[in-house]
Amino acid sequence: MAEIGRWRLVGLSVFVHVLLLVPCSSGLPLVHPLRAAVDRVNERGPFIGLVMAYSSEAQAVRSSGEFVPGSDIPSLDLYGRRFHIGTIRDVDVIWVKSGQRRLNAGITVQILLDVFDIRGLVHFGIAGSANDSLSFGDVSVPKFVAFTGSWTWTKFNSVEGSSPDLSFGEYSIPSESKNWLSSVEYKTEELFPVGKEMQYVFWLEVDPEWFYVAEKLQVALQRCINETYCLPQTPKVAFGLKGSTDDIFVNNAAYRKFLFNEFGVSTIDEESAAVLMTAVSPGVPTIVFRGVSDLAGGEESWSSTDLSDLASINAFKVALEFIAAIGKEKYQLMPKEMI
């Protein structure tokens, strides 16, 4: 009996050792009820992950007719999010609505990367414009995005620091003066790249090769919401600008102007920097498309709901063409000398 017990222990040890050597196809525990379904999905991968925050953006995907749900497993519900599995222009895609602001966006992207076989992320959505050259319905494809919501709130009459700062007294009416609110000094973020030391960063760069592919796109944007409701001019796609992310909805002309003058940002949103930071850490290629739905405190004369719908549609139009381009087996990459 002792001999049999010894061999059982040896067999168990070998079995455990083999399990440890078998790579996990997802970040789900082996006992998770959806583990088998996720493994079946990942057998089809890798996928392009498509992430958006608002319902109007998700509706742009649904109403386009471009997304074809998978016949086997069309969607999976994980951690409160629904991950839609299928194709866009014959490219394998998983799309998900994250919900608004940085925390929701970061959590959703981390789930997507941990659970599914993702080869790159496409993030699209609406944004406010801080740049007078961008108007309603235009789509910005930024090269850099910063999180401009991390501050050190300084003491009254404190010495100016090395980072950019916003002094509230400079915006007093009728003239500049001292202000008990003093100023806020903008801070860098801590980035933890896999295999490297932690880095302090302010600007996050979208994937250079993916940006190069995006620049080659020719996309006709939508000008009219319906037969009688049209913008005065056809919207355009702008490449290589800067974007900012904050957990604050900016509806203030003075702050809009400050962000543009101090940082050169052209669009303001609440998710892009979180999506980028989460993906940059493990080195997953990511690109951002933002449609202008408002002027972030500038003068507006159009319905915000209608503009959100149009901005969502136009941002998705550009994302759609990019997915089709990047999904080809052979697409034109950036020349080595430009990398």
mmCIF file of C-alpha atoms in Angstrom:
data_model
loop_
_atom_site.group_PDB
_atom_site.id
_atom_site.type_symbol
_atom_site.label_atom_id
_atom_site.label_comp_id
_atom_site.label_asym_id
_atom_site.label_seq_id
_atom_site.Cartn_x
_atom_site.Cartn_y
_atom_site.Cartn_z
ATOM 1 C CA MET A 1 0.000 0.000 0.000
ATOM 2 C CA ALA A 2 2.881 2.349 0.790
ATOM 3 C CA GLU A 3 4.345 1.631 -2.640
ATOM 4 C CA ILE A 4 1.020 2.489 -4.338
ATOM 5 C CA GLY A 5 0.741 5.699 -2.353
ATOM 6 C CA ARG A 6 4.262 6.700 -3.332
ATOM 7 C CA TRP A 7 3.500 6.243 -7.038
ATOM 8 C CA ARG A 8 0.281 8.228 -6.679
ATOM 9 C CA LEU A 9 2.285 11.112 -5.269
ATOM 10 C CA VAL A 10 4.803 10.862 -8.123
ATOM 11 C CA GLY A 11 1.947 10.846 -10.645
ATOM 12 C CA LEU A 12 0.343 13.874 -9.030
ATOM 13 C CA SER A 13 3.671 15.715 -9.040
ATOM 14 C CA VAL A 14 4.169 15.034 -12.756
ATOM 15 C CA PHE A 15 0.597 16.132 -13.506
ATOM 16 C CA VAL A 16 1.046 19.427 -11.646
ATOM 17 C CA HIS A 17 4.389 19.992 -13.377
ATOM 18 C CA VAL A 18 2.771 19.474 -16.790
ATOM 19 C CA LEU A 19 -0.011 21.922 -15.897
ATOM 20 C CA LEU A 20 2.576 24.537 -15.011
ATOM 21 C CA LEU A 21 4.294 24.062 -18.355
ATOM 22 C CA VAL A 22 1.091 24.485 -20.373
ATOM 23 C CA PRO A 23 0.646 28.177 -21.241
ATOM 24 C CA CYS A 24 -2.680 29.712 -20.185
ATOM 25 C CA SER A 25 -4.702 31.008 -23.117
ATOM 26 C CA SER A 26 -6.447 33.603 -20.982
ATOM 27 C CA GLY A 27 -6.160 35.419 -17.679
ATOM 28 C CA LEU A 28 -9.225 33.652 -16.301
ATOM 29 C CA PRO A 29 -8.823 31.059 -13.536
ATOM 30 C CA LEU A 30 -9.046 27.432 -14.672
ATOM 31 C CA VAL A 31 -12.254 27.027 -12.673
ATOM 32 C CA HIS A 32 -13.977 30.131 -14.126
ATOM 33 C CA PRO A 33 -17.338 29.159 -15.704
ATOM 34 C CA LEU A 34 -16.467 30.995 -18.933
ATOM 35 C CA ARG A 35 -12.907 29.694 -19.221
ATOM 36 C CA ALA A 36 -13.767 27.090 -21.900
ATOM 37 C CA ALA A 37 -15.715 29.657 -23.933
ATOM 38 C CA VAL A 38 -12.836 32.144 -23.778
ATOM 39 C CA ASP A 39 -10.385 29.444 -24.887
ATOM 40 C CA ARG A 40 -12.595 28.687 -27.891
ATOM 41 C CA VAL A 41 -12.738 32.383 -28.778
ATOM 42 C CA ASN A 42 -8.967 32.759 -28.527
ATOM 43 C CA GLU A 43 -8.439 29.872 -30.931
ATOM 44 C CA ARG A 44 -9.724 32.268 -33.606
ATOM 45 C CA GLY A 45 -7.350 35.073 -32.595
ATOM 46 C CA PRO A 46 -5.504 37.258 -32.538
ATOM 47 C CA PHE A 47 -8.092 40.046 -32.521
ATOM 48 C CA ILE A 48 -8.163 43.797 -32.912
ATOM 49 C CA GLY A 49 -9.670 45.269 -29.738
ATOM 50 C CA LEU A 50 -12.130 48.100 -30.395
ATOM 51 C CA VAL A 51 -12.885 50.256 -27.343
ATOM 52 C CA MET A 52 -15.370 53.084 -26.889
ATOM 53 C CA ALA A 53 -16.949 54.786 -23.844
ATOM 54 C CA TYR A 54 -20.385 56.206 -24.696
ATOM 55 C CA SER A 55 -23.652 54.642 -25.830
ATOM 56 C CA SER A 56 -23.711 56.882 -28.923
ATOM 57 C CA GLU A 57 -20.337 55.436 -29.931
ATOM 58 C CA ALA A 58 -21.513 51.853 -29.429
ATOM 59 C CA GLN A 59 -24.614 52.692 -31.474
ATOM 60 C CA ALA A 60 -22.375 53.911 -34.313
ATOM 61 C CA VAL A 61 -20.857 50.421 -34.445
ATOM 62 C CA ARG A 62 -24.229 48.654 -34.329
ATOM 63 C CA SER A 63 -26.013 50.854 -36.869
ATOM 64 C CA SER A 64 -23.157 50.754 -39.387
ATOM 65 C CA GLY A 65 -23.866 47.121 -40.265
ATOM 66 C CA GLU A 66 -20.107 46.577 -40.531
ATOM 67 C CA PHE A 67 -19.768 44.366 -37.466
ATOM 68 C CA VAL A 68 -20.689 40.734 -38.075
ATOM 69 C CA PRO A 69 -21.170 38.765 -34.824
ATOM 70 C CA GLY A 70 -19.487 35.368 -34.581
ATOM 71 C CA SER A 71 -21.795 32.435 -35.270
ATOM 72 C CA ASP A 72 -20.318 30.331 -32.472
ATOM 73 C CA ILE A 73 -19.896 32.775 -29.573
ATOM 74 C CA PRO A 74 -21.160 36.274 -30.516
ATOM 75 C CA SER A 75 -20.486 37.826 -27.088
ATOM 76 C CA LEU A 76 -19.278 37.150 -23.564
ATOM 77 C CA ASP A 77 -20.161 38.996 -20.353
ATOM 78 C CA LEU A 78 -17.157 39.426 -18.067
ATOM 79 C CA TYR A 79 -16.788 41.641 -14.980
ATOM 80 C CA GLY A 80 -19.839 43.706 -15.900
ATOM 81 C CA ARG A 81 -18.778 44.344 -19.490
ATOM 82 C CA ARG A 82 -20.089 42.734 -22.656
ATOM 83 C CA PHE A 83 -17.369 41.779 -25.130
ATOM 84 C CA HIS A 84 -18.738 41.422 -28.677
ATOM 85 C CA ILE A 85 -16.844 38.886 -30.811
ATOM 86 C CA GLY A 86 -16.970 38.913 -34.603
ATOM 87 C CA THR A 87 -15.497 40.569 -37.676
ATOM 88 C CA ILE A 88 -15.302 43.984 -39.333
ATOM 89 C CA ARG A 89 -14.391 43.891 -43.013
ATOM 90 C CA ASP A 90 -13.251 40.262 -42.509
ATOM 91 C CA VAL A 91 -10.908 41.319 -39.689
ATOM 92 C CA ASP A 92 -11.349 39.506 -36.353
ATOM 93 C CA VAL A 93 -12.506 42.077 -33.813
ATOM 94 C CA ILE A 94 -13.669 42.207 -30.198
ATOM 95 C CA TRP A 95 -15.461 45.425 -29.303
ATOM 96 C CA VAL A 96 -16.515 46.635 -25.872
ATOM 97 C CA LYS A 97 -18.063 49.730 -24.297
ATOM 98 C CA SER A 98 -15.936 50.701 -21.315
ATOM 99 C CA GLY A 99 -18.065 53.374 -19.711
ATOM 100 C CA GLN A 100 -16.919 56.919 -19.085
ATOM 101 C CA ARG A 101 -13.714 58.326 -17.638
ATOM 102 C CA ARG A 102 -10.257 57.054 -16.938
ATOM 103 C CA LEU A 103 -10.875 54.350 -14.333
ATOM 104 C CA ASN A 104 -13.537 52.562 -16.380
ATOM 105 C CA ALA A 105 -11.433 52.794 -19.527
ATOM 106 C CA GLY A 106 -8.292 51.430 -17.872
ATOM 107 C CA ILE A 107 -10.124 48.540 -16.191
ATOM 108 C CA THR A 108 -11.861 47.538 -19.420
ATOM 109 C CA VAL A 109 -8.677 47.568 -21.479
ATOM 110 C CA GLN A 110 -6.841 45.522 -18.837
ATOM 111 C CA ILE A 111 -9.603 42.876 -18.905
ATOM 112 C CA LEU A 112 -9.483 42.828 -22.698
ATOM 113 C CA LEU A 113 -5.707 42.330 -22.760
ATOM 114 C CA ASP A 114 -5.625 39.795 -19.917
ATOM 115 C CA VAL A 115 -8.446 37.575 -21.136
ATOM 116 C CA PHE A 116 -8.365 37.695 -24.928
ATOM 117 C CA ASP A 117 -5.699 37.273 -27.598
ATOM 118 C CA ILE A 118 -5.357 40.920 -28.678
ATOM 119 C CA ARG A 119 -2.796 42.109 -31.216
ATOM 120 C CA GLY A 120 -3.660 45.787 -31.041
ATOM 121 C CA LEU A 121 -6.203 48.342 -29.795
ATOM 122 C CA VAL A 122 -8.312 50.870 -31.675
ATOM 123 C CA HIS A 123 -9.921 53.490 -29.445
ATOM 124 C CA PHE A 124 -12.520 55.877 -30.843
ATOM 125 C CA GLY A 125 -15.020 58.334 -29.421
ATOM 126 C CA ILE A 126 -16.173 61.920 -29.083
ATOM 127 C CA ALA A 127 -14.183 64.857 -27.743
ATOM 128 C CA GLY A 128 -14.289 68.580 -27.151
ATOM 129 C CA SER A 129 -12.178 70.825 -29.360
ATOM 130 C CA ALA A 130 -9.596 73.176 -27.851
ATOM 131 C CA ASN A 131 -8.283 74.173 -31.275
ATOM 132 C CA ASP A 132 -10.202 76.722 -33.339
ATOM 133 C CA SER A 133 -9.104 74.923 -36.503
ATOM 134 C CA LEU A 134 -11.173 71.877 -35.461
ATOM 135 C CA SER A 135 -14.937 72.139 -35.703
ATOM 136 C CA PHE A 136 -18.016 69.973 -35.265
ATOM 137 C CA GLY A 137 -17.780 66.561 -36.883
ATOM 138 C CA ASP A 138 -14.025 66.773 -37.546
ATOM 139 C CA VAL A 139 -11.957 63.756 -36.501
ATOM 140 C CA SER A 140 -8.570 64.098 -34.839
ATOM 141 C CA VAL A 141 -6.001 61.290 -35.002
ATOM 142 C CA PRO A 142 -3.569 62.465 -32.308
ATOM 143 C CA LYS A 143 0.065 61.460 -32.209
ATOM 144 C CA PHE A 144 0.381 62.193 -28.493
ATOM 145 C CA VAL A 145 -2.060 62.238 -25.572
ATOM 146 C CA ALA A 146 -1.457 63.517 -22.027
ATOM 147 C CA PHE A 147 -3.381 63.130 -18.794
ATOM 148 C CA THR A 148 -3.935 66.720 -17.659
ATOM 149 C CA GLY A 149 -5.915 65.897 -14.538
ATOM 150 C CA SER A 150 -3.069 65.106 -12.135
ATOM 151 C CA TRP A 151 -2.125 68.204 -10.143
ATOM 152 C CA THR A 152 -0.195 69.469 -7.169
ATOM 153 C CA TRP A 153 -2.319 72.230 -5.690
ATOM 154 C CA THR A 154 0.228 74.772 -4.540
ATOM 155 C CA LYS A 155 0.167 77.064 -1.523
ATOM 156 C CA PHE A 156 -0.615 80.759 -1.827
ATOM 157 C CA ASN A 157 2.491 82.719 -2.884
ATOM 158 C CA SER A 158 4.542 79.530 -3.294
ATOM 159 C CA VAL A 159 7.572 79.528 -5.592
ATOM 160 C CA GLU A 160 6.800 78.464 -9.149
ATOM 161 C CA GLY A 161 7.835 74.871 -9.858
ATOM 162 C CA SER A 162 9.478 73.300 -12.879
ATOM 163 C CA SER A 163 6.255 71.896 -14.391
ATOM 164 C CA PRO A 164 3.573 73.903 -16.213
ATOM 165 C CA ASP A 165 1.103 75.528 -13.865
ATOM 166 C CA LEU A 166 -2.295 77.199 -14.040
ATOM 167 C CA SER A 167 -2.509 80.366 -11.909
ATOM 168 C CA PHE A 168 -6.136 81.209 -11.124
ATOM 169 C CA GLY A 169 -5.387 84.853 -10.391
ATOM 170 C CA GLU A 170 -4.417 85.424 -14.015
ATOM 171 C CA TYR A 171 -8.069 84.897 -14.932
ATOM 172 C CA SER A 172 -9.553 87.369 -12.430
ATOM 173 C CA ILE A 173 -12.029 89.979 -13.632
ATOM 174 C CA PRO A 174 -11.522 92.855 -14.321
ATOM 175 C CA SER A 175 -7.754 92.264 -14.268
ATOM 176 C CA GLU A 176 -5.056 89.862 -13.107
ATOM 177 C CA SER A 177 -4.517 89.652 -9.360
ATOM 178 C CA LYS A 178 -3.571 87.352 -6.517
ATOM 179 C CA ASN A 179 -6.023 84.588 -5.668
ATOM 180 C CA TRP A 180 -6.302 82.455 -2.538
ATOM 181 C CA LEU A 181 -6.749 79.383 -4.774
ATOM 182 C CA SER A 182 -3.199 80.116 -5.945
ATOM 183 C CA SER A 183 -2.361 77.638 -8.755
ATOM 184 C CA VAL A 184 -2.114 74.007 -9.750
ATOM 185 C CA GLU A 185 1.085 72.458 -11.058
ATOM 186 C CA TYR A 186 0.642 69.640 -13.564
ATOM 187 C CA LYS A 187 2.235 66.310 -12.740
ATOM 188 C CA THR A 188 3.686 63.440 -14.737
ATOM 189 C CA GLU A 189 2.306 59.901 -14.603
ATOM 190 C CA GLU A 190 4.083 56.713 -13.532
ATOM 191 C CA LEU A 191 4.370 54.281 -16.445
ATOM 192 C CA PHE A 192 5.397 50.675 -15.772
ATOM 193 C CA PRO A 193 6.672 49.231 -19.072
ATOM 194 C CA VAL A 194 7.016 45.458 -18.988
ATOM 195 C CA GLY A 195 10.675 44.455 -18.560
ATOM 196 C CA LYS A 196 11.855 48.009 -17.859
ATOM 197 C CA GLU A 197 12.173 50.409 -14.956
ATOM 198 C CA MET A 198 9.244 52.627 -14.037
ATOM 199 C CA GLN A 199 9.220 55.867 -16.033
ATOM 200 C CA TYR A 200 7.731 59.306 -15.382
ATOM 201 C CA VAL A 201 5.868 60.411 -18.495
ATOM 202 C CA PHE A 202 3.605 63.253 -19.500
ATOM 203 C CA TRP A 203 3.000 62.571 -23.194
ATOM 204 C CA LEU A 204 1.937 59.117 -24.336
ATOM 205 C CA GLU A 205 2.574 58.290 -27.986
ATOM 206 C CA VAL A 206 0.258 56.212 -30.145
ATOM 207 C CA ASP A 207 1.949 53.391 -32.045
ATOM 208 C CA PRO A 208 4.159 55.052 -34.729
ATOM 209 C CA GLU A 209 3.654 52.316 -37.343
ATOM 210 C CA TRP A 210 -0.108 52.284 -36.862
ATOM 211 C CA PHE A 211 -0.170 56.077 -37.067
ATOM 212 C CA TYR A 212 1.774 55.868 -40.324
ATOM 213 C CA VAL A 213 -0.867 53.493 -41.737
ATOM 214 C CA ALA A 214 -3.670 55.791 -40.554
ATOM 215 C CA GLU A 215 -2.138 58.799 -42.299
ATOM 216 C CA LYS A 216 -2.615 57.058 -45.656
ATOM 217 C CA LEU A 217 -6.381 56.729 -45.186
ATOM 218 C CA GLN A 218 -8.834 58.602 -47.378
ATOM 219 C CA VAL A 219 -12.160 58.796 -45.533
ATOM 220 C CA ALA A 220 -15.314 60.664 -46.558
ATOM 221 C CA LEU A 221 -16.913 61.999 -43.390
ATOM 222 C CA GLN A 222 -20.602 62.617 -42.835
ATOM 223 C CA ARG A 223 -21.847 66.198 -42.948
ATOM 224 C CA CYS A 224 -25.585 65.752 -42.384
ATOM 225 C CA ILE A 225 -27.390 64.187 -39.448
ATOM 226 C CA ASN A 226 -30.604 63.955 -41.480
ATOM 227 C CA GLU A 227 -32.100 65.388 -44.665
ATOM 228 C CA THR A 228 -32.576 68.854 -43.183
ATOM 229 C CA TYR A 229 -29.854 69.056 -40.506
ATOM 230 C CA CYS A 230 -26.396 69.588 -42.023
ATOM 231 C CA LEU A 231 -23.193 71.292 -40.949
ATOM 232 C CA PRO A 232 -22.141 74.347 -42.983
ATOM 233 C CA GLN A 233 -19.073 72.486 -44.286
ATOM 234 C CA THR A 234 -17.907 68.895 -44.682
ATOM 235 C CA PRO A 235 -15.879 67.689 -41.687
ATOM 236 C CA LYS A 236 -12.223 66.726 -42.119
ATOM 237 C CA VAL A 237 -9.674 64.325 -40.618
ATOM 238 C CA ALA A 238 -6.683 65.943 -38.873
ATOM 239 C CA PHE A 239 -3.521 63.914 -38.211
ATOM 240 C CA GLY A 240 -0.671 64.436 -35.762
ATOM 241 C CA LEU A 241 -2.282 66.782 -33.249
ATOM 242 C CA LYS A 242 -2.173 66.414 -29.466
ATOM 243 C CA GLY A 243 -4.974 65.287 -27.175
ATOM 244 C CA SER A 244 -5.616 65.604 -23.462
ATOM 245 C CA THR A 245 -7.556 63.412 -21.057
ATOM 246 C CA ASP A 246 -9.115 64.471 -17.779
ATOM 247 C CA ASP A 247 -11.765 63.151 -15.404
ATOM 248 C CA ILE A 248 -13.502 66.512 -15.853
ATOM 249 C CA PHE A 249 -15.929 67.534 -18.598
ATOM 250 C CA VAL A 250 -14.436 70.817 -19.807
ATOM 251 C CA ASN A 251 -17.066 73.456 -20.602
ATOM 252 C CA ASN A 252 -15.042 76.589 -19.915
ATOM 253 C CA ALA A 253 -13.601 78.868 -22.609
ATOM 254 C CA ALA A 254 -10.736 80.165 -20.444
ATOM 255 C CA TYR A 255 -9.546 76.674 -19.499
ATOM 256 C CA ARG A 256 -9.981 75.511 -23.092
ATOM 257 C CA LYS A 257 -7.698 78.350 -24.208
ATOM 258 C CA PHE A 258 -5.176 77.596 -21.459
ATOM 259 C CA LEU A 259 -4.854 73.930 -22.494
ATOM 260 C CA PHE A 260 -4.270 74.908 -26.096
ATOM 261 C CA ASN A 261 -1.768 77.677 -25.322
ATOM 262 C CA GLU A 262 0.185 75.784 -22.633
ATOM 263 C CA PHE A 263 0.179 72.233 -23.989
ATOM 264 C CA GLY A 264 -0.886 72.596 -27.610
ATOM 265 C CA VAL A 265 -3.739 70.128 -27.187
ATOM 266 C CA SER A 266 -6.463 70.119 -29.818
ATOM 267 C CA THR A 267 -8.974 67.682 -28.314
ATOM 268 C CA ILE A 268 -10.160 67.065 -24.757
ATOM 269 C CA ASP A 269 -11.673 63.755 -23.630
ATOM 270 C CA GLU A 270 -11.970 61.535 -20.562
ATOM 271 C CA GLU A 271 -10.530 58.152 -21.644
ATOM 272 C CA SER A 272 -7.762 58.223 -24.286
ATOM 273 C CA ALA A 273 -4.761 58.566 -21.969
ATOM 274 C CA ALA A 274 -6.003 55.657 -19.821
ATOM 275 C CA VAL A 275 -6.432 53.416 -22.861
ATOM 276 C CA LEU A 276 -2.963 54.332 -24.107
ATOM 277 C CA MET A 277 -1.209 53.934 -20.756
ATOM 278 C CA THR A 278 -2.766 50.518 -20.116
ATOM 279 C CA ALA A 279 -1.755 49.291 -23.569
ATOM 280 C CA VAL A 280 1.684 50.926 -23.724
ATOM 281 C CA SER A 281 2.824 49.118 -20.573
ATOM 282 C CA PRO A 282 2.820 45.629 -22.202
ATOM 283 C CA GLY A 283 3.708 47.085 -25.620
ATOM 284 C CA VAL A 284 0.357 46.562 -27.375
ATOM 285 C CA PRO A 285 0.002 48.776 -30.506
ATOM 286 C CA THR A 286 -2.732 51.386 -29.990
ATOM 287 C CA ILE A 287 -4.263 54.252 -31.958
ATOM 288 C CA VAL A 288 -6.898 56.891 -31.118
ATOM 289 C CA PHE A 289 -9.660 58.493 -33.213
ATOM 290 C CA ARG A 290 -11.673 61.357 -31.685
ATOM 291 C CA GLY A 291 -14.648 63.091 -33.310
ATOM 292 C CA VAL A 292 -15.421 66.688 -32.270
ATOM 293 C CA SER A 293 -18.831 66.915 -30.575
ATOM 294 C CA ASP A 294 -18.432 70.240 -28.738
ATOM 295 C CA LEU A 295 -16.104 73.212 -28.404
ATOM 296 C CA ALA A 296 -15.227 72.667 -24.717
ATOM 297 C CA GLY A 297 -16.738 75.976 -23.635
ATOM 298 C CA GLY A 298 -16.489 77.844 -26.930
ATOM 299 C CA GLU A 299 -19.571 79.184 -28.660
ATOM 300 C CA GLU A 300 -22.015 76.531 -29.802
ATOM 301 C CA SER A 301 -25.237 76.802 -31.791
ATOM 302 C CA TRP A 302 -26.027 73.152 -32.468
ATOM 303 C CA SER A 303 -27.770 70.430 -30.495
ATOM 304 C CA SER A 304 -25.212 68.610 -28.346
ATOM 305 C CA THR A 305 -27.054 65.288 -28.718
ATOM 306 C CA ASP A 306 -27.124 65.489 -32.498
ATOM 307 C CA LEU A 307 -23.471 66.558 -32.594
ATOM 308 C CA SER A 308 -22.463 63.649 -30.343
ATOM 309 C CA ASP A 309 -24.170 61.242 -32.727
ATOM 310 C CA LEU A 310 -22.459 62.776 -35.765
ATOM 311 C CA ALA A 311 -19.058 62.915 -34.047
ATOM 312 C CA SER A 312 -19.409 59.255 -33.027
ATOM 313 C CA ILE A 313 -20.325 58.216 -36.572
ATOM 314 C CA ASN A 314 -17.411 60.104 -38.119
ATOM 315 C CA ALA A 315 -14.876 58.824 -35.585
ATOM 316 C CA PHE A 316 -16.059 55.273 -36.255
ATOM 317 C CA LYS A 317 -15.850 55.820 -40.021
ATOM 318 C CA VAL A 318 -12.120 56.544 -39.691
ATOM 319 C CA ALA A 319 -11.605 53.685 -37.212
ATOM 320 C CA LEU A 320 -13.435 51.368 -39.610
ATOM 321 C CA GLU A 321 -11.164 52.175 -42.543
ATOM 322 C CA PHE A 322 -8.123 51.797 -40.320
ATOM 323 C CA ILE A 323 -9.220 48.347 -39.142
ATOM 324 C CA ALA A 324 -9.715 47.308 -42.758
ATOM 325 C CA ALA A 325 -6.234 48.594 -43.659
ATOM 326 C CA ILE A 326 -4.374 47.136 -40.669
ATOM 327 C CA GLY A 327 -6.184 43.833 -41.065
ATOM 328 C CA LYS A 328 -4.676 43.136 -44.456
ATOM 329 C CA GLU A 329 -1.910 40.540 -44.508
ATOM 330 C CA LYS A 330 0.379 43.025 -46.191
ATOM 331 C CA TYR A 331 -0.079 46.698 -45.460
ATOM 332 C CA GLN A 332 2.452 49.448 -46.009
ATOM 333 C CA LEU A 333 4.551 49.857 -42.870
ATOM 334 C CA MET A 334 6.633 52.827 -41.865
ATOM 335 C CA PRO A 335 10.070 52.871 -43.552
ATOM 336 C CA LYS A 336 12.808 51.756 -41.132
ATOM 337 C CA GLU A 337 14.568 55.096 -41.314
ATOM 338 C CA MET A 338 11.423 56.799 -39.914
ATOM 339 C CA ILE A 339 11.109 54.496 -36.876
#
